[in-house]
């Protein structure tokens, strides 16, 4: 089964995440939305907010039942797998744990979903080579990143890396911009998922 793992802090989930989930629903049979309690490469995410972000993600998905319908291709499943894993939450550990959980279902192809900013920085990730060889990545565009150049650079290191560029428009919204607007008392209507 073609399965995607789309992980992040999701602080908060917004229309950009929704656009990515909709695109993933066209590409994969199942998508695990994995809320990360604490990203080891981000200092600005407070692990104490993890339960609140997981609850908010559940509520956001309830507002989009078309994504969670078990009878359709591209079903989105909210996962708390990183809450059950030892910290720090390295992506390779999450992929391995999810693959082990899914092994009972039979053969599964698991792909990690990342943004252009993340693929540009992937060499800082723990065991990034295993991620790219064993699981592969599906990359969505982010402003300021030349995905084809990044892909070619990584493939020059190892032509067996599995890197799939997602053909979709950039969505010019970020969780940090939403948090900043909220802190200033500004409306974020229409931006949240």
PDB file of C-alpha atoms in Angstrom, residues 5 10 29 49 52 57 66-67 71 83 87 103 109 115 121 124 128 131-132 135 142 159-160 166 186:
ATOM      1  CA  UNK A   5       4.102  10.069   6.443  1.00  0.00           C
ATOM      2  CA  UNK A  10       1.577  21.814  12.963  1.00  0.00           C
ATOM      3  CA  UNK A  29      -3.568   5.469  -0.720  1.00  0.00           C
ATOM      4  CA  UNK A  49       2.195  22.277  23.735  1.00  0.00           C
ATOM      5  CA  UNK A  52      -2.765  20.734  22.605  1.00  0.00           C
ATOM      6  CA  UNK A  57      -5.040  18.568  14.592  1.00  0.00           C
ATOM      7  CA  UNK A  66     -13.550  14.218   3.000  1.00  0.00           C
ATOM      8  CA  UNK A  67      -9.911  13.586   3.942  1.00  0.00           C
ATOM      9  CA  UNK A  71     -13.721   4.163   1.979  1.00  0.00           C
ATOM     10  CA  UNK A  83       4.340  10.627  21.522  1.00  0.00           C
ATOM     11  CA  UNK A  87      12.889  11.635  22.602  1.00  0.00           C
ATOM     12  CA  UNK A 103       4.156  -4.669   8.633  1.00  0.00           C
ATOM     13  CA  UNK A 109       5.674   1.452   0.582  1.00  0.00           C
ATOM     14  CA  UNK A 115       9.006  20.782   2.187  1.00  0.00           C
ATOM     15  CA  UNK A 121      18.624  20.899   4.961  1.00  0.00           C
ATOM     16  CA  UNK A 124      21.616  17.622   8.943  1.00  0.00           C
ATOM     17  CA  UNK A 128      19.237  10.973   6.116  1.00  0.00           C
ATOM     18  CA  UNK A 131      15.540   7.959   4.726  1.00  0.00           C
ATOM     19  CA  UNK A 132      16.329   8.692   1.077  1.00  0.00           C
ATOM     20  CA  UNK A 135      11.795   5.198   2.314  1.00  0.00           C
ATOM     21  CA  UNK A 142       8.484  26.289  -0.670  1.00  0.00           C
ATOM     22  CA  UNK A 159      21.683   8.181  -7.715  1.00  0.00           C
ATOM     23  CA  UNK A 160      19.584   5.599  -5.823  1.00  0.00           C
ATOM     24  CA  UNK A 166       5.261  17.223  -5.986  1.00  0.00           C
ATOM     25  CA  UNK A 186      -4.982  40.156  14.250  1.00  0.00           C
TER      26      UNK A 186
END
